[in-house]
Amino acid sequence: MGDDPDDDSSSSPLLSQLLSQSSSSSSSQPSRLQMRFERSNIVSPAVHIKRAVLAKRQKEAWEARSKMARVNQVVMYRRYRVGELPDIQLKTQDIILPLQALARRDPAMAGKLFCVLFDRLFSEISDIEKQSYTIQMRDHVQKVLQRNYKGTSNTVFVGSILRIAHQHLQLTPDPITIGEGSVRSNNFPTGVILLEAMLNYNGGGAASATNATAILPVADDASTSKRKRSSRNSTGSSTAAAASLSKSGSGISQDAFENSNLLPDKAESDWNQLARLYKSLREDDILLGISEKISRTTTTRQALENELKGDWATALRIYEEGLSHLDEPGYNWESSASSSSYSKSGNSSTDSHAPTPSEIEQWEEGKLVCIEKLGKWDALRQHTLMEVPDPQDLFGEQYIVPYLRHFITSHIKEEKNWPELFKFLDCLSPEQRDILELRYPADLAIVSVVRQDFDRARHFVMKYHHTFVEEWAPLHPLATSARHRKLQTLQNVVEIDEFLQFVGHESNFRSQAPLKRLLSSWSSRYPDSKEDDVTVWEDVTAHRILYMQILREKFARLCNDGGELEGGISMNWVHEFLNTHKRQSYHMMAIAARKMNNLHVADFYLRLVIKSSPQLTFPIVQSLVKLYTMKARASTDETDCIDKFVKALKFIEGKRNDATLKVELHHQQPMFLLLGKMYSEIFELCINHGPEKIDRAAKAVGLTIAGSTPQRVQEEIFSQAHKWLQKAVDLSDESSASVASGSSGLSGFGEDDESASSSSSSSSSSTIIDKIVTRDKSHLKFGKFCDHVLKTREAQPTSSSSSNTMATGKETDFGQNREVLGSSVVSNVLDAMRHGSEGAIYMIPRLLEIIGTYPRLAQEFAHKVRGIPSWMFIRWISQMLSLLDKPEGGALLGILTDLAQTYPQALYYPFKISSETLVLTAPKIVANLERILIRPYPLLDQFTQHLEIMTHPEHRFKDHMDALKNLIKASPRDDQAIIAMFKEISADVFTEKRPLFGDYNISFAKKHSSEWYSACGQEGQKLIKLDLKKFQDFIVGMMNKHKMASGTMKMKLKEFSLWLTEFEMANHPSSQYIELPGQYTGLSKPIPDDHIKISSFDPDVLVMGSLRKPKRLKIRGNDEKDYPFLVKGGEDLRLDQRVQQLFSVMNEALATDQACCKRKLWVRTYQVIPMTSRVGIIEWLNNTKPIKELIEHQLAVHYNTNKYELSKLEAGAEHHRWLGHYGNNNSGPGPLYQAMFVKANRADTTAKVARQYEIVPSNLLQRAIWSLASSPESYLYIRNQFARTLATFSICSYIIGIGDRHLDNFLLHHKDGGLVGIDFGHAFGTATQFLPIPELIPFRLTRQFTSFLQPLDAQGLLTHNMTYALAALQRPASKDILLNVMDVFVKEPLLDWQKLAARLAKEQRGTGTSSSLTKGDDNAKWFPRKKIEIAKQKLEGYNPAHITTTEIKYSVHGGTSYEASLFAIVKGDAKVNIRARVGPVCKSPKEQVECLIDQATDPNILGRTWAGWAPWV
C-alpha cells in the first residue's frame, strides 16, 4: 500500500518531531484546542449508558404524553350544527356510539347502561314468551352469581346482575346464591337491597302458597347449612308452625311473623343471608335485631348482645352452653328460656322451640369468632381441626369459609405451630396455592417473613397491593363499612413492606438512626381503639414483636466477639432498645383491649408487660388497677364487686411505699390521683351498699381501715379520698409555675395520660404534656368528688344541730360541712378551667347553682374567676344573666363586664332580651352594661329594630292588642300604663312618616291610622274609657278589614325596611360593623377579627305561608357568601335557643360514650338567636325538605295528580266519621274528643286504625327516599342515617318533652338522609298539659317511619340506638350537666311559661283540684321546677306511662270527667303492652326504650290522637 498523499507529516521531519513531542505530552495533559474541538477517544462506557438511558427516558416521556393526549382528546361522534333542527336528523348510532365509548372507560357507567338496556329489552318480550324466558334468565342469573368473580369489571357486572334481579324479582335466584355472590363480589349493599325486596315481596319471607315458589325459588333446608354435622342434629323444626300460619291465605303478613316470632325455614334462609351481609357491612345493631326476630332461643340473642358490648368471654360461654345442650337428648328448651335472664316482652313462649340448623351453625361460627377475639389461638386451632381433621379438606366449599382463615391465623400466632403450618403449605397443589394467594396474600407474606424468605414475602406484598386495588376500586364511597374493613389490613402490609425495606439494606445495621426511625414511626402509628377491632390490634402487635425478634437475631449475627457492631453500636443497646419497644407494644395492646372491654386480652398482655419489665413502674401499676376496677364494675355480684375494689385498693396501697416501684417525679401526681379515685369509688360503694360490707371485705384481705364503727369507717374512707385528691391538687399547684414556663401553647385537651405514660420517650416536652394533663384532671376530679358528696348530703334531711353531717345524719370529725364542700367545688373547678380543662366548662351551671345556694361563696367565686379567659363563659351567658338580679349576681358582674369589653357582640343580644326584665329589678347593673354594650354600637340597635318591623304590621298590631287587652281588663286599671302602651303602638304601627319604615308598613299605617286615632283619641284619652267588650269589637272590626295574602310568596325587602335594603358595610366607619350572628359558640377562643361581618342584605325575601308569616332573609357576608336566616317576629325564641343548647350538651354527652360515638349518634342542631322578646332569627337549613312535602309528592304520584294534600286523604274522613259515633261533630273538637276518650274502647280504636292503614300506602316515605338515592349504597346510607337520627332525636326530644311533632316539624337532609327537628314551641310536656286534645305519645313513630325501615323493624334499626343514646344521657355526669343547664328555666322563666302557670293554677282552682304543690307557692317558680323534676324522672328511668299520667294530673285535663279514661289509655293493657307490665321505674334503659316504643306505636293511642297530627301517616 502506498503512502497517503494527504499525510503532511511524512514530508517534514521537523514537523514529525514536533508532532511526536506533542503527542507524548498530550497523553498526560491534552491541549485546550484538543479539549475544545476534538472528541476524546478515551470515553468511559458509563457515558454512553447515561446517554442511552436519558434518550430512553425522553422517548418514554414523549410516548406517555402522546398517550395522555390521545386519552384526553375529545372525540366528536356527531356534529350538531347540521340544519336548523338537528334533532330531526339524529340517528340511533349517534346516541349509541358516545355511550359505548363512555362504557368502555367507566365500568360503573357500563353497569348502569347494562341495567337500562336489559330493562328495556325485557319489557319488550311478549307475555306469552316471558314465562319461559324468565325461567331461562333466572338460571343464567344463578350461574353468574355462583361464579367466584374477582376484579373491578366483574364486580360491577355482578352488581348489575343484582340490580336487574331487584328490578325484576321473578329473575331472583335463591337467597344463598345471592348472599354468596354478593360477598364474593363485594356487592354487599346491593345484595342487602335485593334480599330485603324478596322479604317484602314474600310478606316477611314466607313464600305464598300459589306462586312464590315458582317466582322466588329458595334452597331447601339441607343447603342452608354449608357443613355437615354428624354429631349434632336439630331437635325441633318450624315446619308445622309455618304450615299453620300459611292456612290464612296466599300470603303471610309481616305482623303474623313478628307476633309469633317463628319463621318458616325458607323465610329463615332469607333472613340468615341478610344477616350475613349485614355482618359483612359491620351493622352490628341490625344484625342483633335480625337475630332477635328469627332466633328461637335466647342463646343467640344473649350471645350477640355480649358480643356488641365487647364481652367475648361471656358470649363464648353462652355459645358453648347452647352447643352442649344439643348433645342432651330431650333437653327442655322451654325451661331454659324461662330461667334465662332475657325474656322478650316478658313472654318466654317464643323460646320453647329448639334451634334451627342455621342457628346452630351461627353458634359454631360465633364460638370460633369469640375464641379468636379472646386470643386463644391453641383453642382456635383445636376447634378448627376438630371440625376439619384433614387440613387438605379446608379447600372444600363447605369449609373454606371460615375454617381456612382460622387455621392459618391460629398457626401463625403460635411459634410452636409453625412447623405444622410450613408442612401444610409445602404440600399444597398449584390450585390450592392460587386460592391462598388470592384470599390471604398478607398472611402468606408473614409466613415468608417467619421463614426469612424475604424475596417471596415481597412477592406476596405486591400481590396484596394488586388485590387491594382491584377490590377497593369498585367499592362505593358510601360503603364506609366495607371500605373500613379493607383498610384495616393495610397497616399490617405497610409495616411488612417497611420491615422488608429495612432488612434489605445492610447499611441500616451500621448505625442507630435507621432502627430508631423505624420503631419511632411504629410507636406513633397504632390502630384506633374505637374504630378498629381487637384482632387488628393483635395482628399489628404480634407482627411487630416478630419483626423485632428477627432484627435482634440479625444484629446478633453481625456483631463481633466483643458484642460490638460496625459504627460503634453496642449489642446491649440493641437489646435494651428493642425490649423497651416490645414492652410499649404490649402495654398499648393491653390499654386498647381494656378500652374495648376485652378484659381477657388486656389481662394477658399486661402479664407480658410485667414479665418483660425489669422492674414495676407506675404506668404498669396504673393499668393493673384500672383493669381490676373494670372487672369489679363488670361483676354482677355485689359482694364480688366490693371484694375486687378492696383488693385493688390493697394492691395500690401496698405498692405506694414499695421501694421496688419506680415512681418518677412526674408520676407522683397521677399516683396520688389514682389513690384518690380509688378511695372515692369505695366511698361511693359505702353510700350504696353500706360501710359494714366495705369494712368486712377490707378485713378479709388484711387491709385496715381506721374506725371502730361503720360510720367512722365511712368517714375515714372519705377522709382518705379527700386527702389524696388534695395532695394531687397541691402538687399540681407547686409545679404550676415551672410547667407553665415550659409549656406555652399546649392545651392537653383529650390527652390520654395512661397512653402517654406508656411511651418510652422521656423527652421534656412529653413530661410537660403529662403534667398539664394530670394537673387539670386532678383539679377537676377533686371538684367532681366534692360535688358528688355535696349532692349526696343535700339529698339528705338537714340536721337541726349542725349542717356538718354525713349521709347518716351524724356529726363528722373531719370538718367538711356543706359550705366547705361547695367551696372546694368552686375552687377546684375554676382552677381546672384556668389550666385549660375543657370538661370543667360544663360545670359552670353547677357552680352558679352552688353560689346561689351558699351566698357566702359568691365572693370566693368572684375572686377565683379572675384571670380565667372570659370566652370560657360565653356558652352560659343566659344562665349568668338570669342571676344578675339575685344576691349572687354581683359575683358575675366582672365576667359579664369583661365579655362586654372583649366580645361585645357575643353578649349584646342575650343582654338586650334579658334587660327587658332586669331593668326593673337590677337597674344599676343594666345601666352599667348598657353603657359598655348599647351606646358604642348603634348599628346593632338599628339592626334589631328593623328586624322587628319585618314582622307584618297586622301581626305586630295583634300582639300589641293582646297586651293592651290585659291592661284594660285589669282591676284596678292603670291608666298611665294604658297611655304608655297606646303611644308605643302608635309609634310602632301607625306612624306614617317614620324614617326608613318600608312601603308595606307605611301603607298599613296610612290605611288604618285615622280609624285608630278616631277610636282611641290623639293622645289615647278615649282608650281609657273603653270597656272590654267595646275594645274587643274594635279590634275585630279593624282586623277584618285587612286580610293578608295566604301561601308562600316572594316580596321585596324594601316593603318592610329601607334601612336593611340600603345597608352597606362600606358606608360605615371600620369600628362600626355587625357580625354575622351565631359565631360565638363557646367551644374555643373566638377571634372577632376573623369573624364574618354583614356586608349587605339581599333585596328579596321569601315570606312563608305559616300563620306568623316568618321571612327568609339572606345576609351577605364580607366573605362573598350568602347566609340565609329565618326572621320570626312576635315570638320569644329563648325556648328554641335553650332547646338547641340542651341538644348540643346532649351531643357532647353522646360523643363521650363509646357505643354512641361508634354509631355516630347525634342530633343535628342549628343556630337560634333571640334578639328581643318579640323577634329573633333562626339559621336556615339548606338542602332540606319537610317530611310532609316528600310524602305529599309521593301521594300525588300514587294518585297520578299534580298535587295532593294530606288533609284530602280518606283516612282523615274515616277518623271524623268514627269520632261522630261518640258525640256531635258540631260541638267542637274539644268536647268531641273528650267524649271519645270516655266511650271508645280499645277494640274499636284499633279496628279504626286498621281501616285507615288500608287506605294509606305504607311505603310513601320509602319511595321518597328511593327517589333521592342514586344507588343501593346511597339508599342504605340514607336509611341508616335516617334511622340513627330518628332514634337519637326521639330520645333527646323525649327527655326535653318536645311535642307537636306533626310532619311539618320534621325535615329530611338531602345530603345524608339525617332527620332534623324544628319548631319547639311545645317543650317540657306542654303539648300534653295545655293543648285541648292532649298528646299522649312520647315521640312520633308512626307507620311511615316504621314502614320505611321494612323488612327490618324498630328492633333492628331503632331500639338499640335508642338504648345506647338513653344510657349515655343517664350516666351521672351527663345527667347532672343536663339538669344544671335546665336550671335557667327556673332562674329566668319564659313569659309564655308564666302565662301557662297562671292559667293552670286558675283552671285547677276552678275545678277544685288544685294540687298541694301549687298552693301557697309562686306559680312562676313552681311550674318550671315541676318541669325539671319530670325531666329528672325521665333520666332516672321512670316508665313513660307514669311520666305521661303525671303530666296529665298537673294539666288543664287534671280533675276532669275524662281524666280517668286518659290514665287508662296511657297505662295500656297488660295483655298487649309491655309498659303496663313494668312498674313505675324501669329496670334498665333497654326496658325503658321498649316501653317508649310501645307507647309511641300503640294503636289505641294513635287512633285517639288529634287529626291535625295525621297519626295514620
PDB file of N, CA and C in Angstrom, residues 1134-1187:
ATOM      1  N   ARG A1134     -86.357  32.284  72.994  1.00  0.00           N
ATOM      2  CA  ARG A1134     -85.448  31.761  74.014  1.00  0.00           C
ATOM      3  C   ARG A1134     -85.698  30.285  74.294  1.00  0.00           C
ATOM      4  N   LEU A1135     -86.953  29.847  74.177  1.00  0.00           N
ATOM      5  CA  LEU A1135     -87.222  28.427  74.379  1.00  0.00           C
ATOM      6  C   LEU A1135     -86.513  27.595  73.314  1.00  0.00           C
ATOM      7  N   ASP A1136     -86.626  28.019  72.059  1.00  0.00           N
ATOM      8  CA  ASP A1136     -85.936  27.293  70.987  1.00  0.00           C
ATOM      9  C   ASP A1136     -84.426  27.317  71.191  1.00  0.00           C
ATOM     10  N   GLN A1137     -83.908  28.472  71.621  1.00  0.00           N
ATOM     11  CA  GLN A1137     -82.467  28.571  71.845  1.00  0.00           C
ATOM     12  C   GLN A1137     -82.022  27.641  72.966  1.00  0.00           C
ATOM     13  N   ARG A1138     -82.783  27.590  74.040  1.00  0.00           N
ATOM     14  CA  ARG A1138     -82.410  26.732  75.165  1.00  0.00           C
ATOM     15  C   ARG A1138     -82.540  25.260  74.795  1.00  0.00           C
ATOM     16  N   VAL A1139     -83.523  24.932  73.963  1.00  0.00           N
ATOM     17  CA  VAL A1139     -83.641  23.549  73.491  1.00  0.00           C
ATOM     18  C   VAL A1139     -82.422  23.178  72.653  1.00  0.00           C
ATOM     19  N   GLN A1140     -81.998  24.092  71.785  1.00  0.00           N
ATOM     20  CA  GLN A1140     -80.805  23.825  70.979  1.00  0.00           C
ATOM     21  C   GLN A1140     -79.563  23.696  71.868  1.00  0.00           C
ATOM     22  N   GLN A1141     -79.494  24.503  72.921  1.00  0.00           N
ATOM     23  CA  GLN A1141     -78.367  24.389  73.845  1.00  0.00           C
ATOM     24  C   GLN A1141     -78.385  23.031  74.543  1.00  0.00           C
ATOM     25  N   LEU A1142     -79.550  22.569  74.938  1.00  0.00           N
ATOM     26  CA  LEU A1142     -79.653  21.247  75.560  1.00  0.00           C
ATOM     27  C   LEU A1142     -79.270  20.158  74.571  1.00  0.00           C
ATOM     28  N   PHE A1143     -79.683  20.299  73.318  1.00  0.00           N
ATOM     29  CA  PHE A1143     -79.297  19.331  72.299  1.00  0.00           C
ATOM     30  C   PHE A1143     -77.782  19.301  72.119  1.00  0.00           C
ATOM     31  N   SER A1144     -77.148  20.470  72.126  1.00  0.00           N
ATOM     32  CA  SER A1144     -75.692  20.498  71.951  1.00  0.00           C
ATOM     33  C   SER A1144     -74.984  19.845  73.137  1.00  0.00           C
ATOM     34  N   VAL A1145     -75.494  20.056  74.359  1.00  0.00           N
ATOM     35  CA  VAL A1145     -74.914  19.387  75.530  1.00  0.00           C
ATOM     36  C   VAL A1145     -75.128  17.881  75.428  1.00  0.00           C
ATOM     37  N   MET A1146     -76.287  17.485  74.961  1.00  0.00           N
ATOM     38  CA  MET A1146     -76.550  16.052  74.771  1.00  0.00           C
ATOM     39  C   MET A1146     -75.601  15.462  73.730  1.00  0.00           C
ATOM     40  N   ASN A1147     -75.343  16.207  72.665  1.00  0.00           N
ATOM     41  CA  ASN A1147     -74.411  15.725  71.643  1.00  0.00           C
ATOM     42  C   ASN A1147     -73.032  15.471  72.228  1.00  0.00           C
ATOM     43  N   GLU A1148     -72.593  16.349  73.119  1.00  0.00           N
ATOM     44  CA  GLU A1148     -71.277  16.150  73.723  1.00  0.00           C
ATOM     45  C   GLU A1148     -71.280  14.952  74.670  1.00  0.00           C
ATOM     46  N   ALA A1149     -72.407  14.726  75.347  1.00  0.00           N
ATOM     47  CA  ALA A1149     -72.513  13.537  76.190  1.00  0.00           C
ATOM     48  C   ALA A1149     -72.496  12.273  75.325  1.00  0.00           C
ATOM     49  N   LEU A1150     -73.169  12.306  74.187  1.00  0.00           N
ATOM     50  CA  LEU A1150     -73.164  11.155  73.285  1.00  0.00           C
ATOM     51  C   LEU A1150     -71.782  10.924  72.688  1.00  0.00           C
ATOM     52  N   ALA A1151     -71.058  12.014  72.423  1.00  0.00           N
ATOM     53  CA  ALA A1151     -69.734  11.882  71.813  1.00  0.00           C
ATOM     54  C   ALA A1151     -68.731  11.244  72.762  1.00  0.00           C
ATOM     55  N   THR A1152     -68.958  11.373  74.067  1.00  0.00           N
ATOM     56  CA  THR A1152     -68.032  10.780  75.030  1.00  0.00           C
ATOM     57  C   THR A1152     -68.373   9.331  75.351  1.00  0.00           C
ATOM     58  N   ASP A1153     -69.490   8.851  74.844  1.00  0.00           N
ATOM     59  CA  ASP A1153     -69.880   7.461  75.060  1.00  0.00           C
ATOM     60  C   ASP A1153     -69.378   6.620  73.891  1.00  0.00           C
ATOM     61  N   GLN A1154     -68.679   5.541  74.193  1.00  0.00           N
ATOM     62  CA  GLN A1154     -68.036   4.754  73.140  1.00  0.00           C
ATOM     63  C   GLN A1154     -69.050   4.160  72.174  1.00  0.00           C
ATOM     64  N   ALA A1155     -70.147   3.607  72.690  1.00  0.00           N
ATOM     65  CA  ALA A1155     -71.144   2.990  71.817  1.00  0.00           C
ATOM     66  C   ALA A1155     -71.802   4.025  70.915  1.00  0.00           C
ATOM     67  N   CYS A1156     -72.130   5.189  71.464  1.00  0.00           N
ATOM     68  CA  CYS A1156     -72.772   6.237  70.664  1.00  0.00           C
ATOM     69  C   CYS A1156     -71.792   6.838  69.661  1.00  0.00           C
ATOM     70  N   CYS A1157     -70.553   7.011  70.087  1.00  0.00           N
ATOM     71  CA  CYS A1157     -69.542   7.571  69.191  1.00  0.00           C
ATOM     72  C   CYS A1157     -69.293   6.634  68.015  1.00  0.00           C
ATOM     73  N   LYS A1158     -69.239   5.344  68.284  1.00  0.00           N
ATOM     74  CA  LYS A1158     -69.014   4.364  67.219  1.00  0.00           C
ATOM     75  C   LYS A1158     -70.138   4.394  66.205  1.00  0.00           C
ATOM     76  N   ARG A1159     -71.358   4.631  66.654  1.00  0.00           N
ATOM     77  CA  ARG A1159     -72.522   4.631  65.764  1.00  0.00           C
ATOM     78  C   ARG A1159     -72.864   6.017  65.254  1.00  0.00           C
ATOM     79  N   LYS A1160     -72.088   7.007  65.667  1.00  0.00           N
ATOM     80  CA  LYS A1160     -72.291   8.388  65.226  1.00  0.00           C
ATOM     81  C   LYS A1160     -73.714   8.865  65.531  1.00  0.00           C
ATOM     82  N   LEU A1161     -74.113   8.670  66.789  1.00  0.00           N
ATOM     83  CA  LEU A1161     -75.431   9.114  67.236  1.00  0.00           C
ATOM     84  C   LEU A1161     -75.334  10.565  67.684  1.00  0.00           C
ATOM     85  N   TRP A1162     -76.127  11.424  67.087  1.00  0.00           N
ATOM     86  CA  TRP A1162     -76.127  12.842  67.441  1.00  0.00           C
ATOM     87  C   TRP A1162     -77.401  13.482  66.914  1.00  0.00           C
ATOM     88  N   VAL A1163     -77.685  14.664  67.411  1.00  0.00           N
ATOM     89  CA  VAL A1163     -78.839  15.441  66.972  1.00  0.00           C
ATOM     90  C   VAL A1163     -78.320  16.641  66.179  1.00  0.00           C
ATOM     91  N   ARG A1164     -78.857  16.833  64.990  1.00  0.00           N
ATOM     92  CA  ARG A1164     -78.439  17.987  64.189  1.00  0.00           C
ATOM     93  C   ARG A1164     -79.017  19.256  64.798  1.00  0.00           C
ATOM     94  N   THR A1165     -78.161  20.197  65.115  1.00  0.00           N
ATOM     95  CA  THR A1165     -78.580  21.457  65.721  1.00  0.00           C
ATOM     96  C   THR A1165     -78.381  22.607  64.735  1.00  0.00           C
ATOM     97  N   TYR A1166     -78.945  23.740  65.077  1.00  0.00           N
ATOM     98  CA  TYR A1166     -78.795  24.942  64.256  1.00  0.00           C
ATOM     99  C   TYR A1166     -78.859  26.159  65.175  1.00  0.00           C
ATOM    100  N   GLN A1167     -78.420  27.269  64.645  1.00  0.00           N
ATOM    101  CA  GLN A1167     -78.329  28.481  65.457  1.00  0.00           C
ATOM    102  C   GLN A1167     -79.707  29.120  65.630  1.00  0.00           C
ATOM    103  N   VAL A1168     -80.017  29.484  66.863  1.00  0.00           N
ATOM    104  CA  VAL A1168     -81.215  30.257  67.190  1.00  0.00           C
ATOM    105  C   VAL A1168     -80.760  31.459  67.992  1.00  0.00           C
ATOM    106  N   ILE A1169     -81.035  32.667  67.478  1.00  0.00           N
ATOM    107  CA  ILE A1169     -80.560  33.887  68.145  1.00  0.00           C
ATOM    108  C   ILE A1169     -81.764  34.756  68.500  1.00  0.00           C
ATOM    109  N   PRO A1170     -82.270  34.673  69.749  1.00  0.00           N
ATOM    110  CA  PRO A1170     -83.308  35.614  70.173  1.00  0.00           C
ATOM    111  C   PRO A1170     -82.681  37.005  70.341  1.00  0.00           C
ATOM    112  N   MET A1171     -83.323  38.014  69.793  1.00  0.00           N
ATOM    113  CA  MET A1171     -82.767  39.374  69.872  1.00  0.00           C
ATOM    114  C   MET A1171     -83.547  40.248  70.843  1.00  0.00           C
ATOM    115  N   THR A1172     -84.839  40.109  70.833  1.00  0.00           N
ATOM    116  CA  THR A1172     -85.695  40.708  71.848  1.00  0.00           C
ATOM    117  C   THR A1172     -86.777  39.676  72.151  1.00  0.00           C
ATOM    118  N   SER A1173     -87.680  40.025  73.059  1.00  0.00           N
ATOM    119  CA  SER A1173     -88.777  39.100  73.353  1.00  0.00           C
ATOM    120  C   SER A1173     -89.780  39.043  72.215  1.00  0.00           C
ATOM    121  N   ARG A1174     -89.584  39.883  71.183  1.00  0.00           N
ATOM    122  CA  ARG A1174     -90.541  39.945  70.071  1.00  0.00           C
ATOM    123  C   ARG A1174     -89.963  39.492  68.738  1.00  0.00           C
ATOM    124  N   VAL A1175     -88.662  39.308  68.649  1.00  0.00           N
ATOM    125  CA  VAL A1175     -88.077  38.934  67.360  1.00  0.00           C
ATOM    126  C   VAL A1175     -86.798  38.141  67.591  1.00  0.00           C
ATOM    127  N   GLY A1176     -86.501  37.313  66.638  1.00  0.00           N
ATOM    128  CA  GLY A1176     -85.265  36.540  66.659  1.00  0.00           C
ATOM    129  C   GLY A1176     -85.034  35.952  65.278  1.00  0.00           C
ATOM    130  N   ILE A1177     -83.860  35.404  65.071  1.00  0.00           N
ATOM    131  CA  ILE A1177     -83.544  34.792  63.773  1.00  0.00           C
ATOM    132  C   ILE A1177     -83.073  33.359  63.998  1.00  0.00           C
ATOM    133  N   ILE A1178     -83.375  32.513  63.021  1.00  0.00           N
ATOM    134  CA  ILE A1178     -83.039  31.093  63.074  1.00  0.00           C
ATOM    135  C   ILE A1178     -82.254  30.742  61.823  1.00  0.00           C
ATOM    136  N   GLU A1179     -81.184  29.998  62.003  1.00  0.00           N
ATOM    137  CA  GLU A1179     -80.375  29.572  60.865  1.00  0.00           C
ATOM    138  C   GLU A1179     -81.224  28.755  59.891  1.00  0.00           C
ATOM    139  N   TRP A1180     -81.170  29.156  58.609  1.00  0.00           N
ATOM    140  CA  TRP A1180     -81.909  28.449  57.569  1.00  0.00           C
ATOM    141  C   TRP A1180     -81.090  27.231  57.136  1.00  0.00           C
ATOM    142  N   LEU A1181     -81.733  26.063  57.136  1.00  0.00           N
ATOM    143  CA  LEU A1181     -81.047  24.830  56.789  1.00  0.00           C
ATOM    144  C   LEU A1181     -81.223  24.547  55.304  1.00  0.00           C
ATOM    145  N   ASN A1182     -80.144  24.675  54.564  1.00  0.00           N
ATOM    146  CA  ASN A1182     -80.187  24.357  53.142  1.00  0.00           C
ATOM    147  C   ASN A1182     -80.219  22.843  52.942  1.00  0.00           C
ATOM    148  N   ASN A1183     -80.570  22.433  51.757  1.00  0.00           N
ATOM    149  CA  ASN A1183     -80.591  21.008  51.372  1.00  0.00           C
ATOM    150  C   ASN A1183     -81.514  20.191  52.254  1.00  0.00           C
ATOM    151  N   THR A1184     -82.608  20.785  52.675  1.00  0.00           N
ATOM    152  CA  THR A1184     -83.590  20.063  53.481  1.00  0.00           C
ATOM    153  C   THR A1184     -84.976  20.241  52.869  1.00  0.00           C
ATOM    154  N   LYS A1185     -85.850  19.331  53.234  1.00  0.00           N
ATOM    155  CA  LYS A1185     -87.233  19.403  52.769  1.00  0.00           C
ATOM    156  C   LYS A1185     -88.122  18.785  53.847  1.00  0.00           C
ATOM    157  N   PRO A1186     -89.300  19.385  54.112  1.00  0.00           N
ATOM    158  CA  PRO A1186     -90.190  18.805  55.131  1.00  0.00           C
ATOM    159  C   PRO A1186     -90.638  17.398  54.741  1.00  0.00           C
ATOM    160  N   ILE A1187     -90.723  16.528  55.735  1.00  0.00           N
ATOM    161  CA  ILE A1187     -91.205  15.167  55.501  1.00  0.00           C
ATOM    162  C   ILE A1187     -92.607  15.207  54.893  1.00  0.00           C
TER     163      ILE A1187
END
